[in-house]
Tab-separated table of C-alpha atoms in Angstrom:
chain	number	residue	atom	x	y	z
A	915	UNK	CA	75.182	-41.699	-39.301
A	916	UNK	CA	71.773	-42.059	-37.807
A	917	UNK	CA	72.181	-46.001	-37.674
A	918	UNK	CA	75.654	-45.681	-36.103
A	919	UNK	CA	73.904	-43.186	-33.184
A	920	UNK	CA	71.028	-46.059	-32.909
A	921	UNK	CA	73.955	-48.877	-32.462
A	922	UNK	CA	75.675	-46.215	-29.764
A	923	UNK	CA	72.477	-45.338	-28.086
A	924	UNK	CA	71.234	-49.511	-27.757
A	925	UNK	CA	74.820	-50.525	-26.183
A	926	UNK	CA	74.376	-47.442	-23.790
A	927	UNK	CA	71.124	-49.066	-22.975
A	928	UNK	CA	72.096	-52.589	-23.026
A	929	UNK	CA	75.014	-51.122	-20.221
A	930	UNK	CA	72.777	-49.470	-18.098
A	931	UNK	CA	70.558	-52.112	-18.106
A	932	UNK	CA	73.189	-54.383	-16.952
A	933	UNK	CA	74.667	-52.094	-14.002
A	934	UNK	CA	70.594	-52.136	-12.708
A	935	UNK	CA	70.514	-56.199	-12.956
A	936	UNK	CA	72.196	-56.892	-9.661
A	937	UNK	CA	70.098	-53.599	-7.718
A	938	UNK	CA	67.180	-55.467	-8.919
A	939	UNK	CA	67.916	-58.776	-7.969
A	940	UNK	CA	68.634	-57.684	-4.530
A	941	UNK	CA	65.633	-55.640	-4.099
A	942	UNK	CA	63.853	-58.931	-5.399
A	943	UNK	CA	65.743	-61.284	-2.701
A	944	UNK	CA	65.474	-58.986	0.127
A	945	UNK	CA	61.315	-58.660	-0.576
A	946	UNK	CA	61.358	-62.268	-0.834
A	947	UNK	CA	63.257	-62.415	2.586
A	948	UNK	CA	60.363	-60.185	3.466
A	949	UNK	CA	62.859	-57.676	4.299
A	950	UNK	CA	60.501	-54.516	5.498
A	951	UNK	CA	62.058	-52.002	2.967
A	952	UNK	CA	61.438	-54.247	0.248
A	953	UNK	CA	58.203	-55.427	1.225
A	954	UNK	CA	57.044	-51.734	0.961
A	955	UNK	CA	58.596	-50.869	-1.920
A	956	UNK	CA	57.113	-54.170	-3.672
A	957	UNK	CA	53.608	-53.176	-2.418
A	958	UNK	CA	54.076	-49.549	-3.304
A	959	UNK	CA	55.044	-50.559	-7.247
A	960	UNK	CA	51.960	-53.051	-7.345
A	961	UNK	CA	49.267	-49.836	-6.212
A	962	UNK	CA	51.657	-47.193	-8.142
A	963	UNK	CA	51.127	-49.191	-11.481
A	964	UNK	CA	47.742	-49.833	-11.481
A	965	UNK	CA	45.646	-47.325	-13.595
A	966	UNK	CA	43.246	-45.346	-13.218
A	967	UNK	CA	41.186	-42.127	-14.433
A	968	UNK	CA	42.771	-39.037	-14.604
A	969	UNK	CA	40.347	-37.888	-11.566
A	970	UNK	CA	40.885	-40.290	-9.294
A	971	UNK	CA	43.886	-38.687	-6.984
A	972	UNK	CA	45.578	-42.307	-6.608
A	973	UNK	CA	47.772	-41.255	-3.814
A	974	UNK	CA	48.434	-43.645	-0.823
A	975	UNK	CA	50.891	-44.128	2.168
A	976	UNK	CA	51.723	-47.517	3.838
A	977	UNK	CA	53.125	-48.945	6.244
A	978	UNK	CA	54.216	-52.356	6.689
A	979	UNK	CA	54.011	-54.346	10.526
A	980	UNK	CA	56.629	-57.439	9.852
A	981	UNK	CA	55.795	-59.440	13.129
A	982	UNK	CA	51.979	-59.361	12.140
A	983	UNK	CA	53.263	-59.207	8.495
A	984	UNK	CA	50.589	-56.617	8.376
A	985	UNK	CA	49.911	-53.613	5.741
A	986	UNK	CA	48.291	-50.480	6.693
A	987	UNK	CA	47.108	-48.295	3.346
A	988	UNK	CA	46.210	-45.099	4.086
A	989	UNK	CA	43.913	-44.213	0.832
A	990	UNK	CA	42.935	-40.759	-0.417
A	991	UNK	CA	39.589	-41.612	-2.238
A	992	UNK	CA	38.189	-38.761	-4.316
A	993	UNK	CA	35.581	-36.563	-3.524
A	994	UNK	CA	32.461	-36.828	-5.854
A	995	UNK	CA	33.254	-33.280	-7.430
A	996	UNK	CA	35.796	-34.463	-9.626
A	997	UNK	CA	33.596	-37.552	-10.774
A	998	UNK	CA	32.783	-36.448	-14.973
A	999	UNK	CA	29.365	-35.277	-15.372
A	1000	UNK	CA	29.053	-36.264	-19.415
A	1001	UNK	CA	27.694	-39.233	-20.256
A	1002	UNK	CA	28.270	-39.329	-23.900
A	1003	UNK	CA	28.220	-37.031	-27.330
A	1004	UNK	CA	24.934	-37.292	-29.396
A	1005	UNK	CA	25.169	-36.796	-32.955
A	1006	UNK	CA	22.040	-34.696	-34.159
A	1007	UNK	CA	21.939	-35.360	-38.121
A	1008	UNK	CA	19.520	-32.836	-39.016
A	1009	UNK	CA	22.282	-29.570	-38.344
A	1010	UNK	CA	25.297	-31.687	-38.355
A	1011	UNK	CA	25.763	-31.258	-34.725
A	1012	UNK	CA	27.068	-32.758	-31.749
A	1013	UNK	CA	25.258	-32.705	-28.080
A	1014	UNK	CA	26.578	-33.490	-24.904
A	1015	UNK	CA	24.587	-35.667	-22.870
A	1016	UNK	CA	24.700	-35.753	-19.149
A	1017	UNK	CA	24.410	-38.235	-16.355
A	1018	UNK	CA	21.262	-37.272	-13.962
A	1019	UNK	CA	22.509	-36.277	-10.332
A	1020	UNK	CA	21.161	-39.667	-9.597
A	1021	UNK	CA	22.937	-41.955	-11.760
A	1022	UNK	CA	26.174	-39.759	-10.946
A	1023	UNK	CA	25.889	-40.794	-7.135
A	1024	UNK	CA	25.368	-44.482	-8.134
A	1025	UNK	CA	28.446	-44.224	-9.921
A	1026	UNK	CA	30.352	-42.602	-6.814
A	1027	UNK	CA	29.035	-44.869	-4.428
A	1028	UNK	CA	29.843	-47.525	-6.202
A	1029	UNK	CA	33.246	-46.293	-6.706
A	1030	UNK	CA	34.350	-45.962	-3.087
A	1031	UNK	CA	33.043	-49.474	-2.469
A	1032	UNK	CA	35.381	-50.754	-5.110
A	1033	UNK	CA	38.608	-48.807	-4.989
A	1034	UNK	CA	39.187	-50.470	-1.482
A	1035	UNK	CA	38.438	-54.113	-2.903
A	1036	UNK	CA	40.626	-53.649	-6.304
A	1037	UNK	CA	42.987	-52.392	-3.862
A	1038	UNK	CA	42.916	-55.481	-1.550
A	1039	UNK	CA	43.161	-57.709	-4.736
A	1040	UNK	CA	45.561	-56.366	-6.649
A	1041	UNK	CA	47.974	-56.509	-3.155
A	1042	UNK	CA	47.232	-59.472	-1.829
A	1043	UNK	CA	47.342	-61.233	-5.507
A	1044	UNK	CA	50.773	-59.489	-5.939
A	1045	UNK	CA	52.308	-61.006	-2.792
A	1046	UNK	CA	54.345	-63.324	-4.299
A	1047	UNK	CA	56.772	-64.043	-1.370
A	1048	UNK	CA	53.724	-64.195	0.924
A	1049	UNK	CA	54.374	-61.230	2.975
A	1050	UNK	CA	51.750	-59.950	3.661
A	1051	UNK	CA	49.266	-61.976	5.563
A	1052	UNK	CA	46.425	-58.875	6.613
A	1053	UNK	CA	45.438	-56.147	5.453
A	1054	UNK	CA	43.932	-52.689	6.361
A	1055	UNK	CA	42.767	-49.899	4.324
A	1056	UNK	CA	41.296	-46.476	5.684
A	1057	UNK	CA	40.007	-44.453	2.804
A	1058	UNK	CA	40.456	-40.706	3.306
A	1059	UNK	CA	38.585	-37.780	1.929
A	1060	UNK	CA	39.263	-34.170	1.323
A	1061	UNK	CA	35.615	-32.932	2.050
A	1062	UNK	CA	35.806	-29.144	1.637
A	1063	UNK	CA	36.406	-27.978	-1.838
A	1064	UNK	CA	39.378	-25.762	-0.787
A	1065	UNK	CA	40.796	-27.067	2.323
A	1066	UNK	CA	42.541	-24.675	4.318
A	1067	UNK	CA	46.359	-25.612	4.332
A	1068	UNK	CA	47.733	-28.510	6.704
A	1069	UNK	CA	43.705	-29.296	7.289
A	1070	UNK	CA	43.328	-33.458	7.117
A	1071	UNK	CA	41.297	-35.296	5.075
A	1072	UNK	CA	38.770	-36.866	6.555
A	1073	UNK	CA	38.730	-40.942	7.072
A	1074	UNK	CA	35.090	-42.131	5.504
A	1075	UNK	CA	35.998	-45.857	5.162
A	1076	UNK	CA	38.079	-48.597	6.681
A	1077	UNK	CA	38.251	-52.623	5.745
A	1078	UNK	CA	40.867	-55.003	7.429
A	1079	UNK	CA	41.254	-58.484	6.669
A	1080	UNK	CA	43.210	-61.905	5.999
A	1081	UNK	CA	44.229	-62.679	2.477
A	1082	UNK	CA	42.444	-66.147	3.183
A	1083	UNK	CA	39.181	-64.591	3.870
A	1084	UNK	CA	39.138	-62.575	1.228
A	1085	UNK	CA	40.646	-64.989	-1.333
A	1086	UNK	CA	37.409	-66.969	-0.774
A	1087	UNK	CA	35.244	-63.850	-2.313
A	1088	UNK	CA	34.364	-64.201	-6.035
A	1089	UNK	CA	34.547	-60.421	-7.141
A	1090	UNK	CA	33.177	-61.475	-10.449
A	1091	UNK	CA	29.896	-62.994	-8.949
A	1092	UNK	CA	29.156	-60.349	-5.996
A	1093	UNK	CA	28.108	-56.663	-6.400
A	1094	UNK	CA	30.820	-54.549	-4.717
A	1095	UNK	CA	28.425	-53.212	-1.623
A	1096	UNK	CA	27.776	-56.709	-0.711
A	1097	UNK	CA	31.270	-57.952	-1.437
A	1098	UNK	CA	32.170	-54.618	1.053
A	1099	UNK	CA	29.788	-55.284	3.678
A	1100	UNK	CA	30.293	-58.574	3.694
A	1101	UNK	CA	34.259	-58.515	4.300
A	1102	UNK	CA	33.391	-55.837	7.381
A	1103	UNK	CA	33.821	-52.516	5.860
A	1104	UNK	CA	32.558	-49.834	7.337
A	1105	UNK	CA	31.828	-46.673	6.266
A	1106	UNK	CA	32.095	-43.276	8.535
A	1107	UNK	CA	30.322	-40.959	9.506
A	1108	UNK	CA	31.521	-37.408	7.873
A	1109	UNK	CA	30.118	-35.409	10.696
């Protein structure tokens, strides 16, 4: 009985599967036309499948300028409150314990800078290397920040970062070799003022 629901269950699949083929191919076509639509919706799947901590917020809105095959990602970056505190566990032999060990205030900041310098950049790669049908020739990012711990509703966040550039330029960066505030600075970001 159970095999005969598996066997039911799999053509059920294999059918639905088949009814999706065509939406798919079409969404693939049009993005490759560099219909707008599709151009979103491609770039939205790349950032929406990329992981991340549980802490960062990963939410994003874009919008996509076809003559200037441009993308504009509006980024909400989080705020170093929700960055984890603990370090590691220490096991202390003598009374069979365990210890948690946490990061100074210092190294914690290093980490958060560090952070906001390379959310923008993965973000930049993992678009630009994802553009397949080569439709998007520039991007911009503007990283956005929720500053108060409990904003009032329908307050903003606040905009602490912006980058914009040509997938040449930045194609010519090696990631691997350059620290992320150089690799940052370098490209022309710029970071805000919060006041």
């Amino acid at each position: 009985h159970a095999m005969a629901q598996w066997q039911q269950m799999r053509e059920r699949y294999i059918a639905d599967r088949e009814q999706c083929l065509p939406v798919i191919d079409a969404k693939s076509q049009a993005y490759l036309l560099g219909e707008p639509y599709a151009v979103l919706d491609h770039c939205d799947l790349i950032l929406s499948q990329s992981p991340y901590p549980d802490y960062i917020p990963h939410s994003f809105d874009l919008d996509y300028f076809p003559a200037e095959k441009g993308l504009l990602v509006e980024y909400l970056l989080p705020p170093l409150r929700v960055f984890p505190r603990l370090k590691g566990v220490q096991y202390i032999e003598s009374n069979n314990t365990f210890r948690d060990v946490l990061m100074s205030d210092e190294e914690r900041n290093t980490l958060y800078a560090n952070a906001l310098y390379e959310l923008p950049l993965r973000t930049l790669h993992e678009l630009f290397q994802g553009d397949v049908a080569k439709a998007v020739k520039r991007i911009r990012i503007d990283g956005y920040i929720f500053l108060d711990e409990h904003p009032t509703p329908g307050q903003p966040p606040t905009c602490v970062l912006s980058i914009e550039l040509d997938k040449e330029t930045f194609m010519q960066v090696d990631l691997h070799k350059e620290d992320p505030i150089t690799a940052f600075n370098a490209l022309g970001g710029v970071f805000h003022s919060a006041g």
